[in-house]
XYZ file of C-alpha atoms in Angstrom:
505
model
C -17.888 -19.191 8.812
C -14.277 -19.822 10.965
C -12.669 -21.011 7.476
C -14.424 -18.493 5.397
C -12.809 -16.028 7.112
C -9.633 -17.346 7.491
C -9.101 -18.166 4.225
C -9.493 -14.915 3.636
C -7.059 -13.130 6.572
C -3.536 -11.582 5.192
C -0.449 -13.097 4.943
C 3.142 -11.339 6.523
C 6.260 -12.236 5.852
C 9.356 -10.066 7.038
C 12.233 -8.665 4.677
C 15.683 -7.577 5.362
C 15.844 -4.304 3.229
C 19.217 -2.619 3.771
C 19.997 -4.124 6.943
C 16.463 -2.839 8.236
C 12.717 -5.180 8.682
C 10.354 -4.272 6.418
C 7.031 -6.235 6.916
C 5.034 -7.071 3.433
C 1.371 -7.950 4.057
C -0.710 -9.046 1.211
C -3.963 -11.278 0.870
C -3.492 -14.891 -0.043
C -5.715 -14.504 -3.337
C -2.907 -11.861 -4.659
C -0.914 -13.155 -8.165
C 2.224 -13.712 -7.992
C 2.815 -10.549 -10.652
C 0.978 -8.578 -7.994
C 3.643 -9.945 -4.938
C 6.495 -9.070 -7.022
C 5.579 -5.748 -7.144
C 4.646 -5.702 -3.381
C 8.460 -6.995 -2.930
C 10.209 -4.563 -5.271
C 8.315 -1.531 -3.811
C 9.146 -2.165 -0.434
C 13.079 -3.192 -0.967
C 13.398 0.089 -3.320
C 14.017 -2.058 -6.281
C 12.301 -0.226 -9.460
C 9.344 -2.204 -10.800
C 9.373 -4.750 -13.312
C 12.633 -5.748 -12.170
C 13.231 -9.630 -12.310
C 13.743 -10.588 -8.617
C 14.318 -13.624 -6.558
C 13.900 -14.263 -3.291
C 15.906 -16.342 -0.593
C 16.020 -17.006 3.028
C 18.746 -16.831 5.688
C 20.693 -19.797 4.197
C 20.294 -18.580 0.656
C 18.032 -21.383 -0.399
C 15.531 -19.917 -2.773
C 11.912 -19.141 -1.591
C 9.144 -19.498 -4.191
C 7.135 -15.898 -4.693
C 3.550 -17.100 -4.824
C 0.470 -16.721 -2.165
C 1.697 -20.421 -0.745
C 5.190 -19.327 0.236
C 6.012 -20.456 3.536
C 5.795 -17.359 6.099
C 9.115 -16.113 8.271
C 9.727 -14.369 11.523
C 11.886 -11.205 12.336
C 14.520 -13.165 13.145
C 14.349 -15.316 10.035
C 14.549 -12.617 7.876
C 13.702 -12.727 3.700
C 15.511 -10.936 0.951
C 14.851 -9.870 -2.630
C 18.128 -10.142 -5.102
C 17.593 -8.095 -8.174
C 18.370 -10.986 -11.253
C 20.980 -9.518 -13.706
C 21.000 -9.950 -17.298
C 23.442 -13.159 -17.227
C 21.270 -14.668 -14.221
C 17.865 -15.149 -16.362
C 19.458 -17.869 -18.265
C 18.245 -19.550 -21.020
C 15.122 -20.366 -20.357
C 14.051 -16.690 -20.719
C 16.083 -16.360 -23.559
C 13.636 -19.487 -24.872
C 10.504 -17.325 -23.643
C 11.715 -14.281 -24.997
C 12.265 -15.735 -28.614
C 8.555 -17.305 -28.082
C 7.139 -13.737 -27.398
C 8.993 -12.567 -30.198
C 7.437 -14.862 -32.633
C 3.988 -14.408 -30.928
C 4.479 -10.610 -31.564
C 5.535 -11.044 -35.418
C 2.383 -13.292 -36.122
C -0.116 -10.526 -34.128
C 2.226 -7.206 -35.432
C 1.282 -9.323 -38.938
C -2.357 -9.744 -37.900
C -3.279 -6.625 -36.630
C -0.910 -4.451 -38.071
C 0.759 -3.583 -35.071
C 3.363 -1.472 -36.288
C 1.580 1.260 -37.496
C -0.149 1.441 -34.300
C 3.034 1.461 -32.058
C 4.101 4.384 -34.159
C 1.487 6.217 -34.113
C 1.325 5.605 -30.117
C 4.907 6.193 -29.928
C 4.527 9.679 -32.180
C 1.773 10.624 -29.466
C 3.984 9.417 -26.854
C 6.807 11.298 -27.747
C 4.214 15.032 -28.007
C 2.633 14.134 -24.088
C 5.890 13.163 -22.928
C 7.347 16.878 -24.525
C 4.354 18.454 -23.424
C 5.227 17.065 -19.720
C 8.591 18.446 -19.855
C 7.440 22.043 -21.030
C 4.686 22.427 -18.621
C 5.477 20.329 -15.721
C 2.085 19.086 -14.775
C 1.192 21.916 -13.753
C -2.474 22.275 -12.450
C -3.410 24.947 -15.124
C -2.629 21.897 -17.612
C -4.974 19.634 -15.673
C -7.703 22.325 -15.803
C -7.284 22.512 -19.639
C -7.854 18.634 -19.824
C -10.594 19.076 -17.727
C -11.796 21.826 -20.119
C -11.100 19.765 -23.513
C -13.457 17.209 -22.132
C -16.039 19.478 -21.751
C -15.777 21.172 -24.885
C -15.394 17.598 -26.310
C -19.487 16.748 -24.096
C -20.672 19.982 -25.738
C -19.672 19.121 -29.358
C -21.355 15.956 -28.520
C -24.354 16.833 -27.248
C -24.760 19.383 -29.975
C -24.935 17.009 -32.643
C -27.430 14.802 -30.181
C -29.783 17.510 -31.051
C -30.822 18.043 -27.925
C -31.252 21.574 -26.417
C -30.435 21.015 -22.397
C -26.433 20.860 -22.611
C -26.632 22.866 -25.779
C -23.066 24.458 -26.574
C -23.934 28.024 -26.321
C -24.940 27.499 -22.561
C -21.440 28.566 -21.056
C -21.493 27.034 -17.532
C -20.933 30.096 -14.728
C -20.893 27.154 -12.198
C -16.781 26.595 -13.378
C -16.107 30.248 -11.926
C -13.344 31.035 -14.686
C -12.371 27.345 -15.395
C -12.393 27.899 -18.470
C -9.907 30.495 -18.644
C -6.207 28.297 -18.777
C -3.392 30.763 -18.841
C -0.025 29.234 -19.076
C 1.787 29.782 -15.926
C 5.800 29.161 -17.663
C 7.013 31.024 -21.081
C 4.830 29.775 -23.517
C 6.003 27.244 -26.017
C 4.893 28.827 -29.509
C 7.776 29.143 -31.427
C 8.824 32.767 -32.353
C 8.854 33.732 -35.497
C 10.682 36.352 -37.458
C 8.396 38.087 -39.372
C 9.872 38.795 -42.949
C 9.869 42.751 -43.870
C 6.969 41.179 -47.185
C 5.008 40.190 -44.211
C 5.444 43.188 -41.932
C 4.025 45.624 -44.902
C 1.476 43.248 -45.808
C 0.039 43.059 -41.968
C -0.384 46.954 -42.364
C -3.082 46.354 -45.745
C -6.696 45.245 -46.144
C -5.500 42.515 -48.756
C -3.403 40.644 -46.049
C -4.392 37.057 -46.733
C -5.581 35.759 -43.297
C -5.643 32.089 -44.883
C -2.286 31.218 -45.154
C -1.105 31.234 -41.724
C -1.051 28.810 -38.394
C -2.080 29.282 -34.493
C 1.082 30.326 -34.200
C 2.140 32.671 -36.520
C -0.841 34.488 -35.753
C -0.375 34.892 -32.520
C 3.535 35.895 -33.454
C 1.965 38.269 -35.551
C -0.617 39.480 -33.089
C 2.539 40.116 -30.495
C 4.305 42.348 -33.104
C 1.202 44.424 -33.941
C 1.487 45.423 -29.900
C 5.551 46.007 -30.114
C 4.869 47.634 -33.478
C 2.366 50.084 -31.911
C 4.202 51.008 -29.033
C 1.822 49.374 -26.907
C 4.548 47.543 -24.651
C 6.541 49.938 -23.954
C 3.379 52.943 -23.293
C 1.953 50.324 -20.958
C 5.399 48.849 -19.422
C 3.959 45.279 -20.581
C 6.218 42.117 -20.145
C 6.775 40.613 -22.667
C 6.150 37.230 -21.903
C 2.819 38.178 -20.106
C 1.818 39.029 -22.942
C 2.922 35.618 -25.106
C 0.873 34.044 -21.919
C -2.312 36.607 -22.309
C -1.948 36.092 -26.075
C -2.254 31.901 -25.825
C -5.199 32.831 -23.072
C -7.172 34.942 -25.666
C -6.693 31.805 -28.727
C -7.635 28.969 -26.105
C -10.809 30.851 -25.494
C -12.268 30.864 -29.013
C -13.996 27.844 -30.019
C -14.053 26.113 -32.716
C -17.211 27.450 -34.494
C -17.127 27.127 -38.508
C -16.777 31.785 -38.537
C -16.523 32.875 -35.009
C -13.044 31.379 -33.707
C -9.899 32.333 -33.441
C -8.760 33.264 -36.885
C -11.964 35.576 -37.009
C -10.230 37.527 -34.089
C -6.911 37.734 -35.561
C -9.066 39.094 -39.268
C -10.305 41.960 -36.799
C -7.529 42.667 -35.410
C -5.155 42.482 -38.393
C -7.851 45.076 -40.590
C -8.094 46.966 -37.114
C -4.105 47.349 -37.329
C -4.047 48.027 -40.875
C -6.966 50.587 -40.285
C -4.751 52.391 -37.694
C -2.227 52.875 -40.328
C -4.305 53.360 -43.620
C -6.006 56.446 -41.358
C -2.709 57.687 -39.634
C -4.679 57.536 -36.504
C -1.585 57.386 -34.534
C -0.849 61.203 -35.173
C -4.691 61.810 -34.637
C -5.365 59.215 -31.513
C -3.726 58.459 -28.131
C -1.726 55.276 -27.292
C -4.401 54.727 -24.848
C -6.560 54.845 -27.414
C -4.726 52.861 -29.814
C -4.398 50.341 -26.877
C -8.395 50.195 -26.517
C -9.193 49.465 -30.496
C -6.195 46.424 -30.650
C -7.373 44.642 -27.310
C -10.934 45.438 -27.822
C -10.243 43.613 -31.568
C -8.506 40.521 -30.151
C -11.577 39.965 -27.491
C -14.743 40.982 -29.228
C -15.935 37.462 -29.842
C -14.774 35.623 -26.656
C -15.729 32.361 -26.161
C -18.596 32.798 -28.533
C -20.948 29.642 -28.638
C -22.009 29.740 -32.861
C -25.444 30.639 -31.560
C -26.265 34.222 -31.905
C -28.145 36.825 -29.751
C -31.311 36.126 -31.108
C -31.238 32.251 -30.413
C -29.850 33.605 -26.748
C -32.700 35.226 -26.592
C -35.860 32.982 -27.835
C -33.902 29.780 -26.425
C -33.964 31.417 -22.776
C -30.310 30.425 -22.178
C -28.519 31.047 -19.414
C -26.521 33.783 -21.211
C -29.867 35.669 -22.189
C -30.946 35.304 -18.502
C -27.867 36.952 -16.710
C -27.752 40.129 -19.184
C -31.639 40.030 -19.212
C -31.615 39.464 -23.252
C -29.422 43.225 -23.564
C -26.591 41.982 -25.824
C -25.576 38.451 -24.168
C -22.755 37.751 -26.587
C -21.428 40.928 -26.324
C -21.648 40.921 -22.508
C -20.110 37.517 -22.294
C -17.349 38.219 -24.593
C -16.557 41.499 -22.253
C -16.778 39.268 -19.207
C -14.555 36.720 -20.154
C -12.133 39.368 -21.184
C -11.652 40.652 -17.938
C -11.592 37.496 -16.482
C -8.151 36.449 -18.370
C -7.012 39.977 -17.443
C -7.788 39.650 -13.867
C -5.458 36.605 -13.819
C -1.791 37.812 -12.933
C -0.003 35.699 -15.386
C -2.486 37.219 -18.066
C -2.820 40.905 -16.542
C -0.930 43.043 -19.923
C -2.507 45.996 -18.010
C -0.269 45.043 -15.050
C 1.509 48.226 -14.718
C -0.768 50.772 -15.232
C -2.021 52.552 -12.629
C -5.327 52.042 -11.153
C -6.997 55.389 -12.847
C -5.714 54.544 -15.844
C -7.181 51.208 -15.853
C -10.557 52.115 -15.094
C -10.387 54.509 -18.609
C -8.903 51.486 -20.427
C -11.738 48.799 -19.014
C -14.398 51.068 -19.662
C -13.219 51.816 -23.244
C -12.668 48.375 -23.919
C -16.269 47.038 -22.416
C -18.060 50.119 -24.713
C -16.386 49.207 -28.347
C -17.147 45.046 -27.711
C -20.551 46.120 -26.753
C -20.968 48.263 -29.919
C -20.572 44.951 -31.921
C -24.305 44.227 -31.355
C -25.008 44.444 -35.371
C -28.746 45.281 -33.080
C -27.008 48.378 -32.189
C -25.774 49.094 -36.179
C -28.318 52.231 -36.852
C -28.018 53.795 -33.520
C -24.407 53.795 -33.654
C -23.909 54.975 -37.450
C -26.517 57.978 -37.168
C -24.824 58.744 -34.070
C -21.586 58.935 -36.137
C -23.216 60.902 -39.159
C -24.227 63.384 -36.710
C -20.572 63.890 -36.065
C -19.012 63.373 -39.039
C -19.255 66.574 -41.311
C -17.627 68.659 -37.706
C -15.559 65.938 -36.055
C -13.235 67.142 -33.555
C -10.452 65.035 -32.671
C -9.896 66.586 -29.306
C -13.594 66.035 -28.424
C -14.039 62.449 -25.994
C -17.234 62.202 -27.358
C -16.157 62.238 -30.868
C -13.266 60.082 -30.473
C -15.312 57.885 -28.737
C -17.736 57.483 -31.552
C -15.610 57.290 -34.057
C -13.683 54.025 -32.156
C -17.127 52.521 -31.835
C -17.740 52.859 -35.839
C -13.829 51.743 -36.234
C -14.331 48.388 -34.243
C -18.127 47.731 -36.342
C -15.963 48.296 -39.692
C -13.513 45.743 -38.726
C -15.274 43.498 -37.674
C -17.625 43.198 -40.760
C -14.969 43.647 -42.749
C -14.185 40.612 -44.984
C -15.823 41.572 -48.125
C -13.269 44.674 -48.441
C -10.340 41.851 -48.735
C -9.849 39.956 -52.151
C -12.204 37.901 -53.082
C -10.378 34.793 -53.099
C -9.924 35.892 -49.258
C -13.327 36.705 -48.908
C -15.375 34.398 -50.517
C -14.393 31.473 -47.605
C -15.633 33.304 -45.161
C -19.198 33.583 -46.812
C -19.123 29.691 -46.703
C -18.058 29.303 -42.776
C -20.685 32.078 -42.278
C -23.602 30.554 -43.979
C -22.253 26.887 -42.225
C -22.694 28.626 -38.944
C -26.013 29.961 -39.955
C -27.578 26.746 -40.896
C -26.191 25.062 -37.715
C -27.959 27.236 -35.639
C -31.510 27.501 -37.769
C -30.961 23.175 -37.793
C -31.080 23.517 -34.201
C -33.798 26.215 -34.334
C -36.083 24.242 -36.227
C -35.632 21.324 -33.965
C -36.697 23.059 -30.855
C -39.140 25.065 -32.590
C -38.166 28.279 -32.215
C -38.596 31.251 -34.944
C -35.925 31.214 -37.905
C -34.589 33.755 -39.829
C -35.058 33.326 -43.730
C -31.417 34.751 -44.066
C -30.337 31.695 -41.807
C -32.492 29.229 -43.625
C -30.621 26.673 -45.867
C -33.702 26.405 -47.477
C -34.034 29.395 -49.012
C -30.831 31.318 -48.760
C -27.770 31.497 -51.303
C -24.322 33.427 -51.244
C -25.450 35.797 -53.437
C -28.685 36.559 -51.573
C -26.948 36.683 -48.127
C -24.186 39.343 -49.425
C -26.161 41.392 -51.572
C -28.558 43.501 -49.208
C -25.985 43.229 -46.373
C -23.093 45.195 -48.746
C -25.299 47.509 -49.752
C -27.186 48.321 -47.248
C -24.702 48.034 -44.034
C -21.531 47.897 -45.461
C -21.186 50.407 -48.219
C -23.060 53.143 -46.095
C -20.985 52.490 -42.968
C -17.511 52.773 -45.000
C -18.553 55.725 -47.406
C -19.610 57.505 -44.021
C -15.923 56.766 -42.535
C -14.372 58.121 -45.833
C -15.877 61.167 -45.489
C -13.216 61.703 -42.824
C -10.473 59.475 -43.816
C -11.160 59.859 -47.948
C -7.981 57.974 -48.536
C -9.523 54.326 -47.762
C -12.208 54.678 -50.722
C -9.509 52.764 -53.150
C -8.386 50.460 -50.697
C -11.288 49.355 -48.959
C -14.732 51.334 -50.342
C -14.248 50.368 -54.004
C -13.664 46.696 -53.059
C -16.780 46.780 -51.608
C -18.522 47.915 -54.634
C -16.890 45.540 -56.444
C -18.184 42.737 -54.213
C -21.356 44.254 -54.869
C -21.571 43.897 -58.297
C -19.927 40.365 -58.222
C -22.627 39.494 -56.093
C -25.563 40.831 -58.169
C -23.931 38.841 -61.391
C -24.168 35.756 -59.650
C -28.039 36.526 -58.989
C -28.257 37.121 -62.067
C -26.935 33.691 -63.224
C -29.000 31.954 -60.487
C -32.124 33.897 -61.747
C -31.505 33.106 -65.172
C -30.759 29.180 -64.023
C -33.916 28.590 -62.213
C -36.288 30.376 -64.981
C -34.543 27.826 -67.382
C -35.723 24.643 -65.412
């Protein structure tokens, strides 16, 4: 046991490192690659430096776990080799690796990998310099990796880590506001583009992250918003990035769905000269209310909250979950400083703003659709303008119109959004199925089609819903009633030609 244990006891030897000791202790089973780092870390010398060693009288000392030990007063010192002093026989060893490297880069097709690595390398290392390593960055990491578990898991099948189980454990982790002015690049919106924002046929498609969230920003300088609300700027570039890195990736509800709402919700505003008829506050209520109604939302919907027994249908007791959630995680980026647009309004204020905001996400529960249109009917034929109730109403119909609204764009606009719709849908009754819950028939990719899914649901919600918002505001029954008719009877045609197709075979 004696030379067991000596054999394994640490080794000292003694440096001279700028006219100072330095003592290096390392265990006798170290490489010598491992020593040389020991020895360039403690004389200062940047690692992976080629080093020698030599003693008092300048005779060489080998760098190796058998290397003879010293004293204090025989002191060690590491010499840095230059270029000239590695000689020729690493000039041999380097022309060795470089012929070992041709035959592998040959072999394995190492070049495309190196640039691929140094492509990345070159985006982390930029990424580094714009954000510093900052610990909102690590938190975003931290909350890629989960979303990456959840994706995961959902395709596992099974229903314990399912996706649309948001994790109140994390207490807001998920929320990762940039700290510094955000990097999106800003873009000058053309005066095509500008007009176009302001119509129902804006084509959502053709545009990046980016630009939409460029185009987002103008909508609230456009508005007025940032000056009514004394907004800085760049808190709202940061609350702006917030908002987009809290939509998932679902196939409808992400974060191009959001900037659809908002954009019709904009072009609404304008269409219905609701600026001479509403108050900045109010105008202030429908945008932000727009960009957050669909927060974080998991591709599952209410009624799989619901029958699952998730955690979300637990905390709101099965009353709206989504629409709950969505609210909550609003007010969580807004209750961040970097992220607070609300900043510098006053405390009175605020409260009218929250409340209005909470009320129009929470009258996106398509559950809520009749109560809220008959409520509106009620109003419609006598609204009054200067009446909170009214006005009130009349935002709640405003936000359901928008954000139903696809089938009022082109078709070639609208059509796409069916698909993601229907992919969403038969994700969730997949799942369903699998856990053997209930499934609704207009979910089921068994017996559901385009045209079945759109036909009952533009009749029968959207058509009423808009013709009742034209009876105040006639001037959107060109614009956005009569493409819904249209849709309608595009729809029915393509029954039609499925009905005729399967009595055929």
């Amino acid at each position: 046991m004696g030379s067991s244990s000596s054999s394994y006891a640490p080794k000292s030897i003694y440096l001279d490192v700028d006219g100072k000791v330095q003592k290096v202790v390392f265990s006798r089973h170290c490489s010598p690659c491992d020593i040389k780092e020991l020895l360039c870390s403690s004389s200062n010398i940047p690692r992976n430096t080629a080093i020698m060693m030599v003693d008092p009288e300048g005779a060489l000392v080998s760098i190796d776990p058998t290397m003879p030990t010293n004293s204090p007063s025989s002191l060690y010192k590491v010499v840095p080799l230059s270029t000239g002093q590695l000689g020729d026989k690493e000039d041999m060893f380097q022309n060795v690796l470089s012929q070992v490297a041709e035959q592998f880069s040959r072999a394995f097709r190492i070049n495309e990998l190196k640039t691929e690595v140094t492509n990345r390398l070159a985006m982390l290392e930029k990424r580094v310099e714009l954000e510093g390593l900052k610990v909102v960055e690590i938190e975003k990491c931290k909350n890629d990796l989960k979303k990456l578990r959840d994706e995961m898991t959902s395709r596992g099948g099974g229903r314990v880590n399912c996706p649309c189980k948001y994790n109140f454990s994390d207490d807001g982790k998920k929320v990762t506001p940039r700290r510094d002015v955000p990097n999106y690049p800003k873009y000058t919106l053309s005066q095509e583009t500008v007009e176009a924002l302001k119509k129902p046929t804006f084509d959502v498609w053709h545009w990046e992250h980016n630009e939409m969230l460029s185009c987002l920003e103008y909508m609230y300088h456009d508005l007025g918003l940032v000056k009514e609300f004394n907004m800085n700027p760049i808190t709202l570039k940061r609350w702006l990035l917030a908002i987009q890195e809290n939509y998932r990736n679902n196939p409808f509800h992400n974060f191009r769905h959001c900037f659809c709402v908002s954009q019709m919700m904009y072009g609404m505003i304008h269409l219905c000269n609701l600026q001479e008829k509403l108050t900045l506050t109010d105008m202030g209520i429908l945008m932000t209310a727009a960009v957050c109604h669909d927060l974080d939302h998991p591709g599952y919907n209410n009624t799989y909250q619901i029958n699952a027994r998730t955690e979300l249908a637990v905390r709101y007791n099965d009353i709206s979950p989504l629409e709950n959630h969505h609210c909550a995680v609003a007010f969580q980026i807004l209750s961040l400083p970097e992220c607070n647009i609300f900043a510098n309004v006053d405390l009175e204020a605020f409260k009218q703003i929250r409340q209005g905001i909470i009320t129009l996400i929470l009258a996106t529960d398509m559950a809520r659709h009749g109560e809220i249109l008959d409520s509106f009917k009620q109003k419609v034929d006598n609204f009054d303008f200067t009446n909170e109730e009214h006005v009130t109403c009349l935002k709640m119909v405003l936000i359901k119109c928008c954000d139903i609204s696809n089938e009022v764009r082109p078709t070639e606009v609208a059509e796409p959004w069916v698909d993601c719709l229907l992919e969403e849908y038969f994700m969730q009754s997949d799942r369903e199925k699998s856990e053997g819950l209930p499934v609704a028939p207009f979910m089921d990719r068994d017996k559901v089609t385009k045209p079945t899914a759109q036909i009952g649901f533009i009749k029968f919600v959207l058509i009423p819903m808009f013709e009742t918002v034209m009876k105040l505001f006639p001037q959107i029954e060109e614009i956005m009633v009569q493409p819904l008719r249209d849709s309608r009877d595009h729809y029915e045609e393509l029954k039609q030609i499925d009905d005729a197709m399967t009595e055929v075979e």
